[in-house]
PDB file of C-alpha atoms in Angstrom:
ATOM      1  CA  UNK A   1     -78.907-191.378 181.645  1.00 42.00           C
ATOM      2  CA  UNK A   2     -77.758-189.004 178.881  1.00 42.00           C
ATOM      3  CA  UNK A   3     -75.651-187.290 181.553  1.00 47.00           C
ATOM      4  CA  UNK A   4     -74.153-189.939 182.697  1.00 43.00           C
ATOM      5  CA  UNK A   5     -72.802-191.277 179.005  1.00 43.00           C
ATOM      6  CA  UNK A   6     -71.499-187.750 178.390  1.00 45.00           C
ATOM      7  CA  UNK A   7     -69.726-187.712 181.605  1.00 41.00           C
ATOM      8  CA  UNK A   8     -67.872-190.890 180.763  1.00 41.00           C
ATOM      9  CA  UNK A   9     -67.146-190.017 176.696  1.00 40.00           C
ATOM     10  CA  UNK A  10     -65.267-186.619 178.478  1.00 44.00           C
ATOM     11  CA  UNK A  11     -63.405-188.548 180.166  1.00 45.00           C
ATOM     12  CA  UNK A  12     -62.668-190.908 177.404  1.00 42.00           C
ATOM     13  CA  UNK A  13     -61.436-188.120 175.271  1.00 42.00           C
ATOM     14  CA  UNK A  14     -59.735-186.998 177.626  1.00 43.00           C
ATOM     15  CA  UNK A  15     -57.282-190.055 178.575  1.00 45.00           C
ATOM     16  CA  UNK A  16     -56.637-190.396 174.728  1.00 44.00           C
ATOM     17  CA  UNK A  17     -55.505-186.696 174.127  1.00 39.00           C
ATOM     18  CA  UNK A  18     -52.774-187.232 177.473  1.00 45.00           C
ATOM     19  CA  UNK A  19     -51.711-190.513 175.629  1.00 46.00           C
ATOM     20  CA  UNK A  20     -51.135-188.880 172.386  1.00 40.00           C
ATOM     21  CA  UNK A  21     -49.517-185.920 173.855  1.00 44.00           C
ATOM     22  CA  UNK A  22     -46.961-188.069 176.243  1.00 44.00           C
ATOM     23  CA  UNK A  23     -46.106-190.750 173.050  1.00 44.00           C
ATOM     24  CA  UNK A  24     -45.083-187.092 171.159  1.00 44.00           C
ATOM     25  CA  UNK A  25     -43.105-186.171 173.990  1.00 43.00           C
ATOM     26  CA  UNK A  26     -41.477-189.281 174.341  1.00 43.00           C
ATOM     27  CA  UNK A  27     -40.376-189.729 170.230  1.00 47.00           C
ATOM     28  CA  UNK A  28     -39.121-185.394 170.575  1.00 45.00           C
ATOM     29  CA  UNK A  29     -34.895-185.477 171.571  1.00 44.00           C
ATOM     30  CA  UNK A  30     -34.223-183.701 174.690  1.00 47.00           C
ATOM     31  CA  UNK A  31     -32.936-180.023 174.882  1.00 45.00           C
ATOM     32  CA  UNK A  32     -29.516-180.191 176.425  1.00 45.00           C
ATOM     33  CA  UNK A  33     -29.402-178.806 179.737  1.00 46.00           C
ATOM     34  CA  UNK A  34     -26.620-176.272 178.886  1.00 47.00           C
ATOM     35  CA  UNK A  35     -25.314-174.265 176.222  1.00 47.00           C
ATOM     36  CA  UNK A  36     -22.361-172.009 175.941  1.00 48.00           C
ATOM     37  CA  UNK A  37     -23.829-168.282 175.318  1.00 46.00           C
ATOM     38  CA  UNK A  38     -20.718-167.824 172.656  1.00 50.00           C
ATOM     39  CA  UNK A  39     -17.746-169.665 171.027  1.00 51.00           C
ATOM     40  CA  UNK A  40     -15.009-167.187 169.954  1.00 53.00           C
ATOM     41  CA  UNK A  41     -13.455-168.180 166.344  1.00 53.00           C
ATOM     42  CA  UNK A  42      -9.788-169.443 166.431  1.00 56.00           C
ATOM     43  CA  UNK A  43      -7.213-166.334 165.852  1.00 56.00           C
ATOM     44  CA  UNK A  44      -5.054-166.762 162.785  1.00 56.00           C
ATOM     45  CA  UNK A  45      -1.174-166.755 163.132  1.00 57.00           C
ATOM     46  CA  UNK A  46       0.190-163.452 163.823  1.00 57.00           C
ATOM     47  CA  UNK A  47       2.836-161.788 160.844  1.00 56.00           C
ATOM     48  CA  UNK A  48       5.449-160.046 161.840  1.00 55.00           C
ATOM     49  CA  UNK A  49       5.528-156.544 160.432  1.00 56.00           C
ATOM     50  CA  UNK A  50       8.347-155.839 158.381  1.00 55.00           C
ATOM     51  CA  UNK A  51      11.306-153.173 159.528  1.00 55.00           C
ATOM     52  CA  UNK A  52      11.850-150.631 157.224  1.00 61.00           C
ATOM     53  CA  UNK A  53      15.782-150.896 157.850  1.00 68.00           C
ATOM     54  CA  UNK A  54      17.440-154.677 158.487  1.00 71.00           C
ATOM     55  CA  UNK A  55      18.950-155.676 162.090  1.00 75.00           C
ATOM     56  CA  UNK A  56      22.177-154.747 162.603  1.00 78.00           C
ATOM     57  CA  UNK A  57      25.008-156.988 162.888  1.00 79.00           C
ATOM     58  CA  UNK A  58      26.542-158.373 166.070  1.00 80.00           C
ATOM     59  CA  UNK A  59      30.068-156.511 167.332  1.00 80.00           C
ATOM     60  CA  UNK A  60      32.922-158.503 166.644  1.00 79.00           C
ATOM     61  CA  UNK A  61      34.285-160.245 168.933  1.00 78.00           C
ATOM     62  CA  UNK A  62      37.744-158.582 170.063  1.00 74.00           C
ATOM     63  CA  UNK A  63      41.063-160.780 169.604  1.00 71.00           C
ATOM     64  CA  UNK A  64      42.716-161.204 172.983  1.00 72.00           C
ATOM     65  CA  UNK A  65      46.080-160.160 173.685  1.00 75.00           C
ATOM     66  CA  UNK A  66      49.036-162.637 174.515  1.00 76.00           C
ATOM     67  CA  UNK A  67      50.904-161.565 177.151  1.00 86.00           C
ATOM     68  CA  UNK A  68      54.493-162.744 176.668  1.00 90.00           C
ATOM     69  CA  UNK A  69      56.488-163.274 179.690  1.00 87.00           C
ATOM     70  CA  UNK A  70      58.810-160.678 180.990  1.00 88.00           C
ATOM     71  CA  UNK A  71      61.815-162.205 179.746  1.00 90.00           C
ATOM     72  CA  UNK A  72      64.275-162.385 176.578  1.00 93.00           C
ATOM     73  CA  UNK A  73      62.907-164.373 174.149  1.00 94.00           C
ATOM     74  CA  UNK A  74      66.887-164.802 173.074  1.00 95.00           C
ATOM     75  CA  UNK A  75      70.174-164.420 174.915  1.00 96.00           C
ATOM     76  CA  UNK A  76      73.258-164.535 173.541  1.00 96.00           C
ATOM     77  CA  UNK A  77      77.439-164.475 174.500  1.00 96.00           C
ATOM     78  CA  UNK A  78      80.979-164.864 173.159  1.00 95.00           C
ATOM     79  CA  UNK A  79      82.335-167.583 174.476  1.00 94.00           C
ATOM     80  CA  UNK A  80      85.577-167.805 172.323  1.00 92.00           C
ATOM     81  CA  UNK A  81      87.938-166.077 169.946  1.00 91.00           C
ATOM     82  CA  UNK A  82      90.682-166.592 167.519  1.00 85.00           C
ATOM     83  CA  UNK A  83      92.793-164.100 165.113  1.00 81.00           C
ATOM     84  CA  UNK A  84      90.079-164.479 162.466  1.00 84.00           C
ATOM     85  CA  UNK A  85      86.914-165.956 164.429  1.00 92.00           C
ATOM     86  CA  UNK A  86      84.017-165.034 167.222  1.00 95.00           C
ATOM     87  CA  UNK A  87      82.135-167.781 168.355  1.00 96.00           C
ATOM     88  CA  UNK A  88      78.605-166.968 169.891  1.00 97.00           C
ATOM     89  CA  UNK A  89      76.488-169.273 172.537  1.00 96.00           C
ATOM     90  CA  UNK A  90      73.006-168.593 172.086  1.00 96.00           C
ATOM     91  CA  UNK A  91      69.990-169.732 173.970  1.00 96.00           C
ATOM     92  CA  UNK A  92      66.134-169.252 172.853  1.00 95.00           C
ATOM     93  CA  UNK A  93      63.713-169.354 175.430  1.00 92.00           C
ATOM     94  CA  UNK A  94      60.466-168.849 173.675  1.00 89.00           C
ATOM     95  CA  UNK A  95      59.875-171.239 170.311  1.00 85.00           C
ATOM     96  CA  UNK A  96      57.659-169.113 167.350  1.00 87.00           C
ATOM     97  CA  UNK A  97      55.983-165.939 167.682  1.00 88.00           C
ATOM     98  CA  UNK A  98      54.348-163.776 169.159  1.00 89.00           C
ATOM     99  CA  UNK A  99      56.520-164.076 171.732  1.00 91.00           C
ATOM    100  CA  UNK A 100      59.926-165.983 170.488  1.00 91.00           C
ATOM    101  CA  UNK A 101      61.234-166.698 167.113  1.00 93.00           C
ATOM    102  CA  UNK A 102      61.806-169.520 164.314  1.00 91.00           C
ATOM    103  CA  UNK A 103      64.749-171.655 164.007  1.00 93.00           C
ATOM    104  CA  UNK A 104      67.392-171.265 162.538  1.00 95.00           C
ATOM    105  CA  UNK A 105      68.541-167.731 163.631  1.00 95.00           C
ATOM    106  CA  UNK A 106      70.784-165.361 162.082  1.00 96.00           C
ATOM    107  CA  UNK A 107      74.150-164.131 163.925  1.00 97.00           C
ATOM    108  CA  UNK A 108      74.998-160.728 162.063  1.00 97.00           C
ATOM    109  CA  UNK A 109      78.317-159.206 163.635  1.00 97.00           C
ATOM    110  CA  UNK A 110      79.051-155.149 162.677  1.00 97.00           C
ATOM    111  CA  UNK A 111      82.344-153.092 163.370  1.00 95.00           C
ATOM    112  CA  UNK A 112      80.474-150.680 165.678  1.00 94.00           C
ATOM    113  CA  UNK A 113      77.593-150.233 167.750  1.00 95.00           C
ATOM    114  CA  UNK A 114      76.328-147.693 166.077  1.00 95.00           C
ATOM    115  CA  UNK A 115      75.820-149.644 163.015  1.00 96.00           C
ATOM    116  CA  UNK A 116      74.517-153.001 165.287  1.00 97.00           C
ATOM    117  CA  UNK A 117      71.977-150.055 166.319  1.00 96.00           C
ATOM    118  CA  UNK A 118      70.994-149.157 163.454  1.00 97.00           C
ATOM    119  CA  UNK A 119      71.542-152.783 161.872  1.00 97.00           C
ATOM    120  CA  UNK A 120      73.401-151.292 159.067  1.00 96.00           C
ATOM    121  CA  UNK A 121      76.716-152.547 157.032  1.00 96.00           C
ATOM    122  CA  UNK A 122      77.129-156.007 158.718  1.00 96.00           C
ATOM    123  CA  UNK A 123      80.529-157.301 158.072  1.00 95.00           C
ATOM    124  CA  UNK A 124      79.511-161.137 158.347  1.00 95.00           C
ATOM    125  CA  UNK A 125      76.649-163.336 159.341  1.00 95.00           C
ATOM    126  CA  UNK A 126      76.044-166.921 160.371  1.00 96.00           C
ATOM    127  CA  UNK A 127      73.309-169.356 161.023  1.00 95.00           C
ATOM    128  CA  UNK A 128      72.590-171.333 163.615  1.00 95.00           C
ATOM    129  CA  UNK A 129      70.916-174.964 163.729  1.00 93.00           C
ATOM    130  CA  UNK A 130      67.907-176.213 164.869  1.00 93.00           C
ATOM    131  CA  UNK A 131      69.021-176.181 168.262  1.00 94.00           C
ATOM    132  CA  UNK A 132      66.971-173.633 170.604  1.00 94.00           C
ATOM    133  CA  UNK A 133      70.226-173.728 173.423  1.00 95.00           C
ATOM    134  CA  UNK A 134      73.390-173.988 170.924  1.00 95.00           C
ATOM    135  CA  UNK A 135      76.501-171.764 169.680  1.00 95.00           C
ATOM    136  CA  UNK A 136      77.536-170.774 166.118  1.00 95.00           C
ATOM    137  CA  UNK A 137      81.163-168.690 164.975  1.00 95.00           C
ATOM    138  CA  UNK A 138      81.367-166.878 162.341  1.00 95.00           C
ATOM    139  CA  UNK A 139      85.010-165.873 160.466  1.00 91.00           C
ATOM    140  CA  UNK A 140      86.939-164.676 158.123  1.00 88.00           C
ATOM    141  CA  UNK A 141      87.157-161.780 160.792  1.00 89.00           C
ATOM    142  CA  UNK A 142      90.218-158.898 161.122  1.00 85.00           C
ATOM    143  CA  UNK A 143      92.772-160.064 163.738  1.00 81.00           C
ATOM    144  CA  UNK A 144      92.547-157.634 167.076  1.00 80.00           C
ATOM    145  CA  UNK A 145      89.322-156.509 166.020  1.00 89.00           C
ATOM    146  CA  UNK A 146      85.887-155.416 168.181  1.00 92.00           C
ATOM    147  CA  UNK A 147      82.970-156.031 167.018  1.00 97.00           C
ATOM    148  CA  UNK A 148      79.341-156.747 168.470  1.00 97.00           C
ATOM    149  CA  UNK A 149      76.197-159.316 167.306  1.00 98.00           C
ATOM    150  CA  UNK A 150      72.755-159.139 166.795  1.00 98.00           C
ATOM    151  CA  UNK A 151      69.906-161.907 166.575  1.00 97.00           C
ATOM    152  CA  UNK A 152      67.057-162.216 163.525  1.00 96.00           C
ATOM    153  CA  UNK A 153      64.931-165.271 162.489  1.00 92.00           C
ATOM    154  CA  UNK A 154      64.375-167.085 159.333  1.00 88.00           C
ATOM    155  CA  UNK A 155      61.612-165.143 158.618  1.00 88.00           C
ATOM    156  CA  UNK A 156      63.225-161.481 159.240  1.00 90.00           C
ATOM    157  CA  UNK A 157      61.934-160.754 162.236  1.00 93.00           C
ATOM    158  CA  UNK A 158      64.748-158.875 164.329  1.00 95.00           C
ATOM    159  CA  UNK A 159      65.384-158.835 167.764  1.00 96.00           C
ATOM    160  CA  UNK A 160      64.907-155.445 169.481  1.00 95.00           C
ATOM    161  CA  UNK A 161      66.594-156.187 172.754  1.00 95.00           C
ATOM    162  CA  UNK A 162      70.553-158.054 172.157  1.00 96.00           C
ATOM    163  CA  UNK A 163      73.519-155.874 171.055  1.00 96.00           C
ATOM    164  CA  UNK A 164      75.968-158.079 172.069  1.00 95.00           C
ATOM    165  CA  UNK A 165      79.837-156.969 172.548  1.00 92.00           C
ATOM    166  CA  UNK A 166      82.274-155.992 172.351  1.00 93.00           C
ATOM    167  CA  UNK A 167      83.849-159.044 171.306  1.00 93.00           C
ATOM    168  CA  UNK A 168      87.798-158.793 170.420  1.00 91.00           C
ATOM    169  CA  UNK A 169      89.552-161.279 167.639  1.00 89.00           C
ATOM    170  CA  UNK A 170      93.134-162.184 168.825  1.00 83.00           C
ATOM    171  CA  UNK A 171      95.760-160.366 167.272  1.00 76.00           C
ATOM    172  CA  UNK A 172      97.831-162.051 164.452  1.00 70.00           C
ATOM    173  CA  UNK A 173      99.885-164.413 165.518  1.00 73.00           C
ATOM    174  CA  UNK A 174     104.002-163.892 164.623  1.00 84.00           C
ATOM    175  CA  UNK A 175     103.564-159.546 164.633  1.00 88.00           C
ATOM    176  CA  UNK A 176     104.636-157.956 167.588  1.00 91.00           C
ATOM    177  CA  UNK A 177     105.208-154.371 168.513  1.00 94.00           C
ATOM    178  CA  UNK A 178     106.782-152.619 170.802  1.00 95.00           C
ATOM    179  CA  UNK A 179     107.134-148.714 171.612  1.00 97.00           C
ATOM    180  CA  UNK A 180     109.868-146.642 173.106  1.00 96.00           C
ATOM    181  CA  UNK A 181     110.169-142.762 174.504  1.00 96.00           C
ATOM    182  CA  UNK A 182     112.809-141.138 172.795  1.00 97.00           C
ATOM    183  CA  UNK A 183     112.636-137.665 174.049  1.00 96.00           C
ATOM    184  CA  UNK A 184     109.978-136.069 176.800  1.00 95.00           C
ATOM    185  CA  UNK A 185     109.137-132.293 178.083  1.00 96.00           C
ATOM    186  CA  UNK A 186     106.608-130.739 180.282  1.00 93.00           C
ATOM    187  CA  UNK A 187     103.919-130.651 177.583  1.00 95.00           C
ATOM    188  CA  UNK A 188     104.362-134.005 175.353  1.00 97.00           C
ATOM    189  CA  UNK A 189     107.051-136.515 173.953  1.00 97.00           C
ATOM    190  CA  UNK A 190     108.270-138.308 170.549  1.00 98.00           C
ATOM    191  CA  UNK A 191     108.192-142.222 170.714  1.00 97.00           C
ATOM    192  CA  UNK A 192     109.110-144.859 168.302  1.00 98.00           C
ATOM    193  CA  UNK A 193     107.124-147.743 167.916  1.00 98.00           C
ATOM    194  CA  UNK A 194     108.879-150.890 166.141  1.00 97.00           C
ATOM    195  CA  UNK A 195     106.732-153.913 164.395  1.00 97.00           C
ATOM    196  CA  UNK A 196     108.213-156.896 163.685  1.00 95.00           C
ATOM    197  CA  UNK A 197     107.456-160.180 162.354  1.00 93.00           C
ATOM    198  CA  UNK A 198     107.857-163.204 164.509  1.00 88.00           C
ATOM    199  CA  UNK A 199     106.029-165.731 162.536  1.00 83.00           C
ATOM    200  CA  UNK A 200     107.064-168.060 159.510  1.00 79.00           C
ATOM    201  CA  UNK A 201     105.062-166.201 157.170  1.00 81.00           C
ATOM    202  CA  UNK A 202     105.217-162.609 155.517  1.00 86.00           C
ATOM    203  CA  UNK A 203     103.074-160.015 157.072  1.00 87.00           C
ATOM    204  CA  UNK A 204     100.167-158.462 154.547  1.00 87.00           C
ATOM    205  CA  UNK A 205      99.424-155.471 156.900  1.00 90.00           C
ATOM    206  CA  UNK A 206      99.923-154.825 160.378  1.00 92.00           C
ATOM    207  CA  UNK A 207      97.463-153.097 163.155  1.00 91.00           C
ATOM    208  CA  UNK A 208      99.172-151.150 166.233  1.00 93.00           C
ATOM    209  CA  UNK A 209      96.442-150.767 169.125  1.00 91.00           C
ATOM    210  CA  UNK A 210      97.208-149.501 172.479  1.00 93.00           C
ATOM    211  CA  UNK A 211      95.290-147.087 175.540  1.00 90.00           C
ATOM    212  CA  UNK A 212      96.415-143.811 177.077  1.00 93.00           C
ATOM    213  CA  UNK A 213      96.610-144.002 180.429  1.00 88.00           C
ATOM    214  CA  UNK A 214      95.760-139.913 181.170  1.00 90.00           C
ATOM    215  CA  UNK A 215      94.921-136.819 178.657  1.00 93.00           C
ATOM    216  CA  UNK A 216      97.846-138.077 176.171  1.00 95.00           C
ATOM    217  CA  UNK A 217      96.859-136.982 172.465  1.00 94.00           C
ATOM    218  CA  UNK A 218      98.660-137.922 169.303  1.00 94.00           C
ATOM    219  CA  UNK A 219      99.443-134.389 167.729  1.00 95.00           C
ATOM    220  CA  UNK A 220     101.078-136.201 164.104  1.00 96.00           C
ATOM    221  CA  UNK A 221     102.475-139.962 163.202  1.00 97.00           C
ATOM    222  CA  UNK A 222     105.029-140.519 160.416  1.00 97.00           C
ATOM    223  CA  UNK A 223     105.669-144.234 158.772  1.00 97.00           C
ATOM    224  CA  UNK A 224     101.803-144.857 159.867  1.00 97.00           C
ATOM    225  CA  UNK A 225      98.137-144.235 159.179  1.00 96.00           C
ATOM    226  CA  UNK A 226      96.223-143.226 162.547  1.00 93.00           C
ATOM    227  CA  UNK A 227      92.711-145.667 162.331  1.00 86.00           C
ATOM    228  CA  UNK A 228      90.977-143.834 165.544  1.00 79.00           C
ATOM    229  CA  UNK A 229      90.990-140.800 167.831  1.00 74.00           C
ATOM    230  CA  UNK A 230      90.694-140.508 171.735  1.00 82.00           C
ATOM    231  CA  UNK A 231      92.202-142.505 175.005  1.00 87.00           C
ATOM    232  CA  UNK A 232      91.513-145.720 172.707  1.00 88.00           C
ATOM    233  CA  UNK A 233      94.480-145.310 169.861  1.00 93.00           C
ATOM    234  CA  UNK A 234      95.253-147.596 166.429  1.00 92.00           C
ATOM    235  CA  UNK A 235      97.885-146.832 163.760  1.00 95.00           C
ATOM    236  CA  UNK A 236      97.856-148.573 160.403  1.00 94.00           C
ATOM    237  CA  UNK A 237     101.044-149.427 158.497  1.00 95.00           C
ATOM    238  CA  UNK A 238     101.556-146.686 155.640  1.00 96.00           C
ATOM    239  CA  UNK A 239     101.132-147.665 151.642  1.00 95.00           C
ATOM    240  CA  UNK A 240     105.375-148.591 151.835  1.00 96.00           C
ATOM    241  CA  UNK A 241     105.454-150.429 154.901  1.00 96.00           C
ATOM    242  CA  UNK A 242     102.920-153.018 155.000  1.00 93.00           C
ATOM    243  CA  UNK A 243     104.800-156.560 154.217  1.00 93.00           C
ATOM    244  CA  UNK A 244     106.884-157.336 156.748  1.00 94.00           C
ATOM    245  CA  UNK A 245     109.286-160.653 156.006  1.00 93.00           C
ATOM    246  CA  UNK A 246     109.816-163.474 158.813  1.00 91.00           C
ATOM    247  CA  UNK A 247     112.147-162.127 161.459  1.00 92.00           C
ATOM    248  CA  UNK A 248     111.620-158.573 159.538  1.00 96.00           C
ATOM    249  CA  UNK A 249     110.524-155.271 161.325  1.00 96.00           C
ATOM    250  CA  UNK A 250     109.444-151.716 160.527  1.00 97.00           C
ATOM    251  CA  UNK A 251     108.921-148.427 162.355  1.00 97.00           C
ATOM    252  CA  UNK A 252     106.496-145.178 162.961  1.00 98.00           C
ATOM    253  CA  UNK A 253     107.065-142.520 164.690  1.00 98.00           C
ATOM    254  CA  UNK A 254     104.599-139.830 166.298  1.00 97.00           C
ATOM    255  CA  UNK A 255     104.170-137.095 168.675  1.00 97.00           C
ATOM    256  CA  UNK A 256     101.836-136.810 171.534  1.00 96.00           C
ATOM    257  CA  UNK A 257     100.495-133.693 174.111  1.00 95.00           C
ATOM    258  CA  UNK A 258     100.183-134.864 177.437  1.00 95.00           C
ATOM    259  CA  UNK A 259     100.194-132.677 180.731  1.00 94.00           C
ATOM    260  CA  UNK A 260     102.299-135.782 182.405  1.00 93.00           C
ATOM    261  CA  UNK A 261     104.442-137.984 179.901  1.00 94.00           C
ATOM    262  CA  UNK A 262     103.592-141.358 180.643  1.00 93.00           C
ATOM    263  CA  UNK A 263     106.471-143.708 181.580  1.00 91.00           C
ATOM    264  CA  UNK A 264     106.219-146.178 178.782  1.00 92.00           C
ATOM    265  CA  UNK A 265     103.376-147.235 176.032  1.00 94.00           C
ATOM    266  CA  UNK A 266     102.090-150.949 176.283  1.00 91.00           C
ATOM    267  CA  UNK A 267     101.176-151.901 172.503  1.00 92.00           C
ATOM    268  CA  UNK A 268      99.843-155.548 170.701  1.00 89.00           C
ATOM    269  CA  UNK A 269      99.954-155.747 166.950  1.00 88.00           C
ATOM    270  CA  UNK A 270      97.448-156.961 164.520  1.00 77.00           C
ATOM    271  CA  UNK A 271      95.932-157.043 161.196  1.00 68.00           C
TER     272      UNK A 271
END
């Protein structure tokens, strides 16, 4: 009988002890099933480490180059004459630099080419308009006279290519001048050239031009001033001779070498 009640108190125990033990289990959170091993802490922004000399600067950028076209940026002609003026046609093909010029231009005329060259000792000058295709004369020029132009902008700039010329004034009007062999020989001649005035007013100088046709040299001139040497001849009147009245004349005489006389001398007169 004892037996029997100790048997069934066991078991009593027993059943209490598994209910305490699952109510515990049942109030305890779960574990989670997984867990990372390791989290790795967030990196902090990296800082650049300073140079110990600053970045150089960027190459500058190289200006291009303007090709201009092959052609004159300015051309230029005489297209008329008088005893005392040159008039000049101009054309400008290229407006402002770098490769034309600025309106208005400048027309500079010089006795020689040498000095248009060298643009030294202009004798006059001119400007033109606005016009870039237009013409411009200049005077107050010496009758039966070369001379040759030359091109520069308002702001200086000169033109490198145009020597233009030779351009002749007319001779004065009312002096003429004739010339006449007075004696000849194997090696030269004596002539006589005679000026006169044809005109209704005095003459205030006079200018004798004329060309050798061979090796003719003038060897000495009387009554005259010889203004150039070579096949291309001039003789200015002397200090006593210059004024020649209406319907007047005057005379100079000279002497030439030549290895065959020429028949006759063709001269024009100026001033």
């Amino acid at each position: 009988m004892l037996r029997t009640f100790g048997v069934v108190l066991t078991a009593v125990t027993l059943a209490a002890v598994a209910g305490i033990t699952a109510a515990g289990a049942a109030d305890t959170p779960a574990a989670p099933t997984s867990a990372p091993l390791w989290t790795p802490s967030p990196s902090p922004p990296s800082t650049p480490t300073p140079s110990s000399s600053p970045p150089s600067p960027p190459p500058p950028t190289p200006t291009p180059t303007v090709a201009c076209p092959p052609a004159l940026p300015i051309t230029g002609m005489v297209t008329g004459t008088t005893a005392t003026t040159v008039t000049i046609s101009y054309s400008l093909m290229f407006s402002g630099p770098p490769c034309g010029y600025d309106l208005p231009m400048t027309v500079l005329l010089f006795t020689s080419r040498d000095d248009a060259a060298k643009w030294q000792n202009p004798v006059a000058e001119a400007v033109t308009g606005l016009e870039r295709n237009g013409q411009v004369t200049l005077d107050g020029l010496t009758p039966d006279t070369e001379y040759w132009f030359r091109f520069s902008d308002v702001e200086a700039r000169r033109d490198p290519y145009v020597i233009g010329g030779p351009a002749r004034t007319e001779p004065l009007s009312g002096c003429g001048a004739t010339a006449t062999i007075d004696a000849r020989w194997s090696s030269g001649f004596v002539a006589t050239v005679t000026v006169s005035n044809t005109g209704s007013e005095a003459l205030d100088g006079w200018l004798v031009r004329w060309r050798w046709s061979g090796d003719e040299r003038i060897q000495s001139v009387w009554g005259g001033v010889p203004d150039s040497e070579g096949a291309d001849v001039a003789v200015r009147n002397a200090p006593y001779n210059g004024t020649v009245a209406p319907g007047g004349t005057t005379t100079f005489g000279l002497l030439a070498s030549a290895s065959t006389v020429p028949q006759g001398i063709t001269v024009t007169c100026g001033r």
